[in-house]
XYZ file of C-alpha atoms in Angstrom:
656
model
C 89.383 42.641 103.466
C 86.022 42.313 101.170
C 85.329 45.271 99.624
C 81.281 45.074 99.975
C 81.948 44.435 103.636
C 79.976 47.632 105.459
C 82.537 49.546 107.296
C 81.502 49.491 111.284
C 83.575 49.321 114.222
C 84.554 45.803 115.219
C 87.144 43.046 114.531
C 86.795 43.732 110.939
C 87.475 47.318 110.703
C 88.799 47.787 114.377
C 87.477 49.721 116.835
C 88.036 53.106 115.311
C 87.223 52.474 111.239
C 89.471 54.981 108.974
C 90.568 54.267 105.607
C 94.238 54.601 105.068
C 93.849 54.288 101.250
C 94.131 57.439 98.855
C 91.438 57.816 96.720
C 92.643 60.565 94.546
C 92.931 59.705 90.586
C 95.713 61.097 88.778
C 95.018 64.562 86.880
C 95.227 63.005 83.515
C 92.784 60.038 84.042
C 90.715 62.443 86.245
C 90.241 64.813 82.949
C 89.415 62.141 80.742
C 86.695 60.475 83.268
C 85.161 64.149 83.657
C 84.856 64.823 79.980
C 83.500 61.355 79.439
C 81.073 61.955 82.530
C 79.754 65.065 81.179
C 78.762 63.794 77.916
C 74.887 63.039 77.096
C 75.723 59.458 76.211
C 77.392 58.378 79.549
C 74.167 60.692 81.411
C 71.755 58.754 79.353
C 73.271 55.405 80.183
C 73.792 56.120 84.161
C 69.891 57.358 84.032
C 69.051 54.104 82.360
C 70.792 52.144 84.933
C 69.331 53.922 87.776
C 65.700 54.058 86.527
C 66.156 49.829 85.900
C 67.126 50.259 89.889
C 64.073 52.381 90.741
C 61.987 50.430 88.648
C 62.943 47.053 91.013
C 62.637 49.490 94.154
C 59.192 50.276 93.323
C 58.249 46.405 92.717
C 59.363 45.548 96.106
C 57.250 48.092 97.944
C 54.416 47.649 95.933
C 54.424 43.812 97.416
C 55.124 45.427 101.002
C 52.659 46.231 103.350
C 51.191 49.971 103.089
C 51.349 50.297 106.923
C 54.464 49.610 109.251
C 54.003 46.689 111.051
C 55.045 43.361 111.978
C 55.166 42.234 108.265
C 57.109 45.253 107.262
C 59.733 44.952 109.838
C 59.955 41.012 109.410
C 60.581 41.766 105.456
C 63.196 44.763 106.564
C 64.897 42.516 108.835
C 65.791 39.976 106.437
C 66.771 43.037 104.095
C 69.092 44.284 106.749
C 70.875 41.221 107.312
C 71.616 40.323 104.016
C 72.908 43.928 103.282
C 75.196 43.594 106.475
C 76.548 40.747 104.912
C 76.559 41.655 100.796
C 76.914 45.164 101.030
C 75.004 48.315 99.235
C 75.378 46.520 95.651
C 73.251 44.054 96.805
C 69.543 43.179 95.987
C 68.633 43.525 99.611
C 69.706 47.167 99.383
C 67.013 47.889 96.771
C 64.362 45.939 99.181
C 65.320 47.523 102.582
C 65.152 50.869 100.539
C 61.466 49.979 99.753
C 60.643 49.323 103.193
C 62.067 52.709 104.164
C 59.785 54.214 101.350
C 56.954 52.880 102.771
C 57.993 54.368 106.230
C 58.428 58.089 104.715
C 54.602 57.770 103.417
C 53.520 56.291 106.532
C 55.049 59.210 108.706
C 55.035 62.553 106.271
C 52.530 61.055 103.545
C 55.257 62.128 100.951
C 55.612 59.710 98.039
C 59.186 60.424 96.730
C 59.448 60.831 93.002
C 61.771 59.016 90.864
C 64.692 61.391 90.831
C 64.902 61.119 94.641
C 65.148 57.749 94.762
C 68.176 58.004 91.889
C 69.913 60.493 94.047
C 69.491 58.457 96.638
C 70.911 55.334 95.118
C 73.709 57.296 93.441
C 75.011 58.394 97.350
C 75.280 54.693 98.327
C 77.254 53.876 95.384
C 79.630 56.137 96.774
C 79.021 59.008 94.183
C 77.811 62.512 94.100
C 74.546 63.359 92.702
C 73.832 66.765 91.247
C 70.478 67.145 91.878
C 68.585 70.521 91.037
C 67.736 73.067 93.849
C 64.228 72.250 95.168
C 64.024 68.644 94.069
C 63.942 67.409 97.589
C 67.098 66.578 98.852
C 66.675 66.689 102.675
C 64.256 63.578 101.825
C 66.829 61.634 99.752
C 69.679 62.371 101.822
C 67.046 60.472 104.542
C 66.560 57.734 102.195
C 69.946 57.170 101.579
C 71.243 57.701 105.181
C 68.444 54.827 106.796
C 69.307 52.524 104.377
C 72.703 52.855 105.432
C 72.332 52.944 108.822
C 70.126 49.849 108.759
C 72.992 47.688 107.612
C 74.761 48.428 110.681
C 77.140 51.662 109.651
C 77.331 54.700 111.739
C 76.620 57.422 109.126
C 77.619 61.210 109.549
C 75.188 63.400 107.576
C 77.004 66.627 107.255
C 75.381 69.911 106.254
C 76.151 73.578 105.990
C 75.568 74.849 109.696
C 74.355 73.721 112.902
C 71.139 75.107 112.413
C 70.437 73.003 109.300
C 71.991 69.849 111.153
C 69.708 70.307 114.209
C 66.564 71.055 111.904
C 67.127 68.105 109.440
C 67.634 65.670 112.326
C 64.478 66.930 114.032
C 62.499 66.835 110.932
C 63.934 63.032 109.938
C 63.216 62.304 113.531
C 59.868 60.299 113.452
C 61.046 58.430 110.320
C 64.210 57.152 112.216
C 62.110 56.372 115.436
C 59.719 54.125 113.133
C 62.920 52.420 111.737
C 64.507 51.739 115.243
C 67.234 54.210 114.364
C 68.433 56.788 116.598
C 69.470 59.941 115.529
C 71.186 63.377 117.105
C 72.875 66.464 116.315
C 75.972 68.196 116.951
C 75.831 71.719 118.268
C 78.898 73.965 119.165
C 78.073 74.339 122.622
C 78.082 70.500 123.009
C 80.459 69.290 126.085
C 82.724 65.956 125.443
C 80.134 63.875 126.999
C 77.388 64.980 124.759
C 79.298 64.420 122.333
C 80.362 60.970 122.617
C 76.300 60.205 123.039
C 75.466 62.126 120.013
C 78.143 60.356 117.776
C 76.932 57.136 119.547
C 73.761 57.541 117.586
C 72.552 55.396 114.181
C 72.826 58.786 112.552
C 74.480 62.085 113.588
C 73.826 65.166 111.700
C 76.741 67.479 112.098
C 78.420 70.679 110.503
C 81.823 69.751 108.654
C 83.305 72.245 111.086
C 82.444 70.462 114.245
C 83.108 67.086 112.648
C 86.738 67.842 111.703
C 87.420 69.521 115.151
C 86.371 66.372 116.769
C 88.373 64.446 114.578
C 91.400 66.316 115.689
C 90.705 66.162 119.035
C 90.315 62.371 118.718
C 93.927 61.798 116.984
C 95.331 63.263 120.086
C 93.413 60.954 122.379
C 94.630 56.945 123.010
C 92.952 54.380 120.375
C 90.002 52.774 121.914
C 89.795 49.285 122.639
C 87.497 46.438 121.246
C 84.739 45.393 124.301
C 86.040 42.146 124.103
C 89.607 43.316 125.178
C 88.189 45.052 128.711
C 84.726 43.497 128.706
C 83.509 46.778 127.650
C 83.656 48.581 130.991
C 86.238 51.343 130.146
C 84.889 55.010 129.212
C 85.529 56.009 125.549
C 88.675 57.516 124.706
C 87.497 59.123 121.683
C 84.221 61.016 120.807
C 83.935 59.638 117.265
C 83.127 55.893 116.323
C 85.695 56.203 113.286
C 85.029 57.435 109.858
C 82.600 54.898 108.423
C 80.106 56.565 106.217
C 79.630 60.453 105.262
C 76.559 61.957 103.436
C 77.299 65.323 102.345
C 74.806 67.817 101.538
C 75.727 70.846 99.631
C 78.864 68.719 98.509
C 80.366 71.423 96.489
C 80.533 74.155 99.077
C 82.239 71.706 101.610
C 84.342 69.803 99.545
C 85.353 72.688 96.878
C 84.662 76.090 98.481
C 85.764 75.325 102.142
C 88.817 73.433 101.117
C 90.689 76.642 100.821
C 90.536 77.244 104.338
C 92.987 74.542 106.615
C 91.269 73.629 110.046
C 93.655 74.103 113.043
C 93.078 72.490 116.390
C 95.309 75.364 118.691
C 95.467 75.971 122.432
C 95.841 79.401 124.274
C 99.026 80.412 126.009
C 100.413 83.482 127.830
C 102.502 85.619 126.061
C 102.466 88.993 126.985
C 104.765 89.955 124.457
C 102.303 88.561 121.497
C 100.606 91.350 121.628
C 103.326 93.956 121.861
C 105.217 92.423 118.927
C 101.777 92.420 116.659
C 101.235 96.490 117.683
C 104.639 97.159 116.635
C 104.537 95.365 113.394
C 101.158 97.514 112.740
C 102.945 100.703 113.512
C 105.567 99.787 111.494
C 103.379 98.796 108.131
C 101.789 102.067 108.718
C 104.975 103.627 107.782
C 105.597 101.383 104.425
C 104.695 102.738 101.303
C 103.101 100.871 98.385
C 105.123 100.088 95.429
C 108.722 101.043 96.960
C 108.081 99.047 100.184
C 105.781 96.482 99.232
C 103.241 94.833 96.534
C 100.124 92.572 96.776
C 100.373 88.952 96.196
C 98.357 85.869 96.145
C 96.392 86.054 99.520
C 99.103 88.678 101.329
C 101.572 90.857 100.889
C 105.076 90.616 99.645
C 108.256 93.088 100.941
C 110.750 94.580 98.713
C 114.444 94.908 99.405
C 113.609 98.452 100.585
C 110.876 97.342 102.730
C 113.173 95.054 104.526
C 115.558 97.793 105.124
C 113.031 100.192 106.689
C 111.833 97.450 109.053
C 115.834 96.597 109.901
C 115.771 100.189 110.700
C 113.121 99.792 113.337
C 114.644 96.809 115.282
C 114.910 97.437 119.089
C 117.407 95.363 121.285
C 115.119 95.726 124.052
C 112.090 94.161 122.330
C 111.351 90.305 122.112
C 114.385 87.909 120.919
C 112.756 86.794 117.952
C 112.118 90.402 116.786
C 115.911 90.530 116.150
C 115.345 87.612 113.613
C 114.983 89.179 110.331
C 112.566 86.434 108.944
C 110.542 86.715 111.768
C 110.149 90.264 112.059
C 109.217 90.504 108.025
C 106.765 87.847 108.246
C 105.103 89.795 111.102
C 105.078 93.012 109.235
C 103.809 90.932 106.423
C 100.803 89.733 108.300
C 100.185 93.548 109.747
C 100.405 94.494 105.807
C 97.630 91.969 105.237
C 95.342 93.170 108.393
C 95.736 96.664 107.481
C 95.503 96.930 103.165
C 93.566 93.437 102.563
C 91.155 92.428 105.069
C 88.227 94.854 105.010
C 85.467 95.285 107.796
C 82.143 94.207 106.620
C 83.489 92.306 103.860
C 85.969 89.908 105.472
C 84.897 90.264 108.900
C 82.347 92.087 111.454
C 83.084 93.564 114.807
C 80.187 92.449 117.147
C 79.869 92.666 120.636
C 83.342 93.929 120.948
C 84.854 90.945 118.881
C 86.287 90.521 115.104
C 84.153 87.722 113.914
C 85.231 86.288 110.311
C 82.928 85.970 107.505
C 82.677 82.723 105.569
C 83.591 84.463 102.223
C 81.668 81.290 100.326
C 78.508 81.446 102.071
C 78.462 85.154 103.738
C 77.733 83.481 107.578
C 79.970 83.938 110.237
C 82.237 81.414 110.608
C 81.278 80.820 114.244
C 84.769 79.400 116.318
C 87.218 80.228 113.442
C 90.224 82.536 114.115
C 93.285 83.716 111.890
C 96.284 82.222 112.816
C 99.987 83.271 113.291
C 99.081 86.540 114.929
C 96.668 87.859 112.064
C 93.594 87.757 114.700
C 95.295 89.829 117.416
C 96.893 92.295 114.470
C 92.482 92.825 113.023
C 91.747 93.110 116.663
C 94.477 95.475 117.706
C 93.288 97.727 114.478
C 89.752 97.586 115.247
C 90.180 98.905 118.898
C 89.195 95.055 119.986
C 90.736 93.492 123.196
C 93.307 91.095 121.475
C 92.483 87.099 121.879
C 95.282 85.143 123.655
C 97.889 83.948 121.709
C 97.805 80.597 120.203
C 99.729 77.684 119.015
C 99.214 74.877 116.494
C 98.414 71.371 117.973
C 97.266 69.640 114.905
C 95.966 70.692 111.529
C 94.106 69.039 108.283
C 92.280 70.127 105.317
C 89.174 68.986 104.010
C 91.624 67.477 100.927
C 93.171 65.211 103.418
C 90.202 64.684 105.843
C 87.226 63.573 103.740
C 89.199 60.626 101.775
C 89.690 58.937 104.866
C 85.915 58.078 105.209
C 85.433 54.261 103.971
C 82.405 55.637 102.104
C 81.478 58.675 101.050
C 79.041 60.208 98.738
C 76.942 63.631 98.645
C 74.220 65.780 96.715
C 74.165 69.366 95.588
C 72.691 71.302 93.062
C 75.974 72.426 91.413
C 78.577 70.068 90.850
C 79.412 69.614 87.175
C 81.724 72.375 87.049
C 84.024 70.924 89.841
C 83.471 67.445 88.292
C 87.233 66.759 87.395
C 88.667 68.385 90.620
C 86.041 66.049 92.744
C 87.299 62.916 90.799
C 91.248 63.995 91.195
C 91.035 64.933 94.943
C 88.771 62.762 96.334
C 87.762 59.928 93.903
C 84.264 60.878 93.613
C 82.216 60.865 89.910
C 79.308 63.198 89.447
C 76.246 61.783 88.158
C 73.592 63.976 86.765
C 70.153 63.699 88.371
C 67.011 64.903 86.359
C 64.264 67.307 87.452
C 60.982 65.882 87.441
C 59.816 68.800 85.866
C 61.583 71.012 83.195
C 62.974 74.089 84.351
C 60.969 77.501 84.021
C 63.909 79.881 85.128
C 64.405 82.709 82.681
C 68.030 84.367 82.812
C 68.619 87.750 81.527
C 71.680 88.656 79.741
C 74.163 90.318 82.030
C 74.337 94.032 82.418
C 77.635 95.963 83.037
C 78.073 99.324 84.331
C 80.986 101.546 84.170
C 80.549 102.496 87.849
C 79.104 101.170 90.894
C 76.658 104.007 91.144
C 74.865 103.270 87.846
C 74.538 99.699 88.751
C 72.891 100.600 92.232
C 70.330 102.942 90.392
C 69.426 100.317 87.957
C 69.126 97.981 90.607
C 66.845 100.076 92.583
C 64.545 101.061 89.324
C 64.207 97.146 88.883
C 63.239 96.313 92.582
C 60.323 99.134 92.405
C 58.662 98.028 89.185
C 58.904 94.632 90.188
C 57.709 95.622 93.696
C 54.971 97.324 92.470
C 53.168 94.472 90.598
C 53.659 92.389 94.022
C 56.396 90.154 92.606
C 59.042 89.056 95.376
C 63.144 90.228 94.804
C 65.876 88.468 96.020
C 69.087 90.479 95.840
C 72.537 89.123 96.194
C 75.547 91.499 97.351
C 79.268 90.438 97.880
C 79.514 92.058 101.359
C 77.826 93.018 104.106
C 78.986 96.880 103.623
C 77.117 96.286 100.027
C 74.039 94.857 101.442
C 73.630 97.589 104.116
C 74.472 100.501 101.233
C 71.592 98.812 99.307
C 69.717 98.583 102.147
C 69.809 102.411 103.053
C 68.891 102.945 99.362
C 65.750 101.177 99.856
C 65.044 102.725 102.814
C 65.062 106.162 101.302
C 62.562 104.931 98.845
C 60.538 103.881 101.430
C 60.806 100.406 100.400
C 60.056 97.741 103.170
C 62.609 94.901 103.050
C 64.727 92.431 104.976
C 68.305 92.155 105.472
C 70.421 88.809 105.492
C 74.030 89.139 106.202
C 76.665 88.068 108.718
C 75.033 90.339 111.209
C 71.561 88.865 110.967
C 72.660 85.010 110.527
C 70.903 83.944 113.597
C 67.684 84.450 112.001
C 68.795 83.390 108.701
C 66.435 80.518 108.110
C 63.379 82.294 108.746
C 64.103 85.585 107.097
C 64.912 83.267 103.716
C 62.011 81.318 104.148
C 59.845 84.594 103.962
C 61.828 85.530 100.804
C 58.667 84.670 98.206
C 55.913 86.132 100.002
C 54.098 88.830 97.786
C 55.962 92.031 97.628
C 58.855 90.809 99.602
C 62.354 92.382 98.855
C 65.348 90.463 100.771
C 68.943 91.589 100.547
C 71.308 88.690 101.253
C 75.370 88.447 101.140
C 76.649 86.289 98.786
C 74.494 82.526 99.208
C 73.287 83.311 102.807
C 70.421 80.990 103.192
C 71.409 78.498 101.215
C 69.732 74.611 102.475
C 66.649 76.978 103.183
C 63.151 76.528 100.673
C 61.885 79.595 99.461
C 58.260 78.774 98.839
C 56.002 80.731 96.342
C 52.334 80.613 96.683
C 50.086 79.937 93.361
C 49.232 83.947 93.022
C 52.930 84.572 93.013
C 53.489 82.098 90.352
C 50.705 83.786 88.317
C 52.970 87.140 88.537
C 56.355 85.776 87.166
C 57.622 83.777 90.686
C 60.577 84.871 92.577
C 63.444 87.339 90.743
C 66.743 87.199 91.754
C 69.340 90.051 91.213
C 72.978 89.206 91.517
C 74.980 92.302 92.064
C 78.302 90.162 92.346
C 79.747 87.912 89.484
C 81.062 84.912 91.944
C 84.313 83.415 91.235
C 82.829 80.212 89.815
C 79.993 79.713 87.385
C 78.440 77.047 89.900
C 78.167 79.591 92.463
C 76.227 81.774 90.483
C 73.670 78.933 89.836
C 73.530 78.568 93.001
C 71.882 82.049 93.704
C 69.654 81.454 90.453
C 68.795 78.250 91.675
C 66.919 80.077 94.583
C 64.282 80.787 91.824
C 61.986 78.448 89.717
C 62.170 75.736 91.980
C 60.090 72.319 91.238
C 59.034 73.796 87.657
C 57.737 76.934 88.928
C 58.301 80.215 86.911
C 60.967 82.393 87.845
C 63.824 84.737 86.609
C 67.382 85.949 87.493
C 69.660 88.649 86.088
C 73.384 89.660 87.074
C 73.799 93.352 87.143
C 77.572 94.453 87.699
C 80.012 97.373 87.774
C 83.684 97.700 86.319
C 84.676 99.011 89.762
C 83.666 96.407 91.947
C 83.435 92.561 92.845
C 85.161 90.023 90.700
C 85.638 92.309 87.273
C 87.214 95.210 89.637
C 89.642 93.156 91.051
C 90.589 91.211 87.613
C 90.705 93.914 85.374
C 93.262 96.327 84.657
C 91.830 100.069 85.304
C 93.355 101.125 82.007
C 91.448 98.082 80.070
C 88.204 99.570 82.082
C 88.806 103.023 80.539
C 88.772 101.674 77.033
C 85.790 99.611 77.817
C 83.741 102.356 78.632
C 84.348 103.979 75.384
C 82.167 101.452 73.767
C 78.640 101.767 76.124
C 75.671 101.284 74.831
C 72.955 103.556 74.516
C 71.255 102.492 78.514
C 74.975 102.908 79.711
C 75.831 99.520 79.594
C 78.613 97.469 77.988
C 77.830 95.538 74.547
C 76.477 92.136 75.695
C 79.405 90.169 73.699
C 81.998 92.296 75.513
C 80.147 91.323 79.078
C 79.978 87.678 78.307
C 83.589 87.826 77.140
C 84.663 89.402 80.371
C 82.505 87.087 82.612
C 84.358 84.166 80.844
C 87.697 85.524 81.213
C 87.426 86.825 85.132
C 86.054 83.507 86.217
C 88.565 81.527 84.168
C 91.278 83.493 85.895
C 89.632 83.423 89.558
C 88.559 79.483 89.196
C 92.195 78.763 88.006
C 93.584 80.932 90.980
C 91.514 79.042 93.115
C 92.498 75.261 92.082
C 96.039 76.134 92.412
C 95.669 77.625 95.946
C 93.947 74.554 96.941
C 96.325 72.305 95.133
C 98.884 74.256 97.446
C 97.192 74.020 100.492
C 97.090 70.329 100.218
C 100.627 69.745 99.360
C 101.571 71.821 102.592
C 99.019 70.164 104.652
C 100.691 66.819 103.409
C 104.055 68.206 104.277
C 102.819 69.785 108.033
C 101.675 66.052 108.771
C 104.706 64.415 107.665
C 106.603 66.977 110.008
C 104.346 66.465 112.928
C 103.921 62.499 112.226
C 100.020 63.345 112.305
C 98.060 61.396 109.779
C 97.929 58.316 107.794
C 100.520 56.004 107.826
C 103.113 55.542 104.976
C 102.425 52.234 102.964
């Protein structure tokens, strides 16, 4: 099989294209490549190489008709045929891209900038483009996706959620229609026939969650046949047409942040004892004492010998047969302790319409359709007085680390990729290319402020909001949880400050709320990175008073996630500002620092009640390093467990 070949269902790649080669790069080599890729010398070389290609695209475009007609279609059809034969590395790709640019200008009036074309070229090379926020990633993605689809490859454009998938597909539909391409967007409520029809389009916009579950269902269906085998008369046996090419928007969120969660395809079954056993485990967990009976560990609770003895005393021979098995009942009680002591309402989940909904820790959005496994979901529901969900059993599971390498071609974009450069290479084999902004950033980031208590932190935030609001400057405040966002909302309301709140309770109005955050005098409170993927526009009069001001009330587990929040301001060379305001009692610092250390630090407070700047920055670096290291280890462990599960279930890539 030629490396340059365009992956598509057929005799060359089979009826359901899916890569069986592992693209992962050895750890030592990934570290060396990541270090080299982050140097100025390599960045300059990559930029010059891309600019030379951009110049050739511009040259081809200049020789094409300004209006899409028969002449332009003829030129593009010739380029399409050559590209399908020779692959994306051919000169025909640049000619085809020039034609797409002409169509974009005809449809929308937009003339794409050089850096937008550079990002599209990077994606077509099978790499990740780090492109600053606000630089027009939606159009860059459309340019790359349309060029690939014109070559005959089915393209999956993967976005953060179903809303953004539908919005982007509809926004780009006139362009694709002009190019003779079909486009669709996957929605959660789609039935099987609707999904088959949607994936049959040249371009399919979808969320990563919907895509991976469709793939898991496909793996449980018979392999489709090529049309020549049965004259094309039989109904499709699978929803997807294979894993040919994926373009991932907000690639770090999908490939890194969401990679901590395995995706489990389960089925419900009737098991009346499940609820009874979960209730019993919760009752026993309530009696256990922290310290003597259990202690926290990464992601859960660990029982001591004394705790196991307490559980053994509670064994009732009339309960389910499984309850008599020590390992089973101890694991169930550990889950109960996790539900009681670790999972918190309005932080890890919300209760809405009498049901427990998981809150995605990375986005602050409700994780629709997701549930905890092994009885944990039922325990949280019982704890909150909700009707327990039916018992479930695992049919198949996979992680993003194992799923995305199955694409023959994969690329993506994000504003924050550099910090994850090594892991993206090591796990997915994806290098990161830095795309310059078309204007110099005017974002001003103030030094961080750390207060000893949450109360002092909130008081300062309120003072800043009042001062900025008085001048008409819009303010966006990022909080750590639903609970914090609602607490701050109450404080603002008490001061008579009109504001809007965006958290997991209001996620259905997410785009509308965020799009208004840059208006004169607007105050918006948002959890974590809710609203990511939606532009915040500011008017000229807002730019004259400093642009959008962002206040981060949490320090995230990774520096790049902090950059995501700060990147909401000062887009496309506009003015903007940001600051972090934290406390030692809550958030990342509260989880990481020992109470004794916090007490010692409080002795060295400055006159304004904050820690010295050098101490605050050192704390940030230490806390984030510890958290990033823990998260990397957790992802690595999950990946190993997923591979082991695959081998036990005989599910996944065949061994070679």
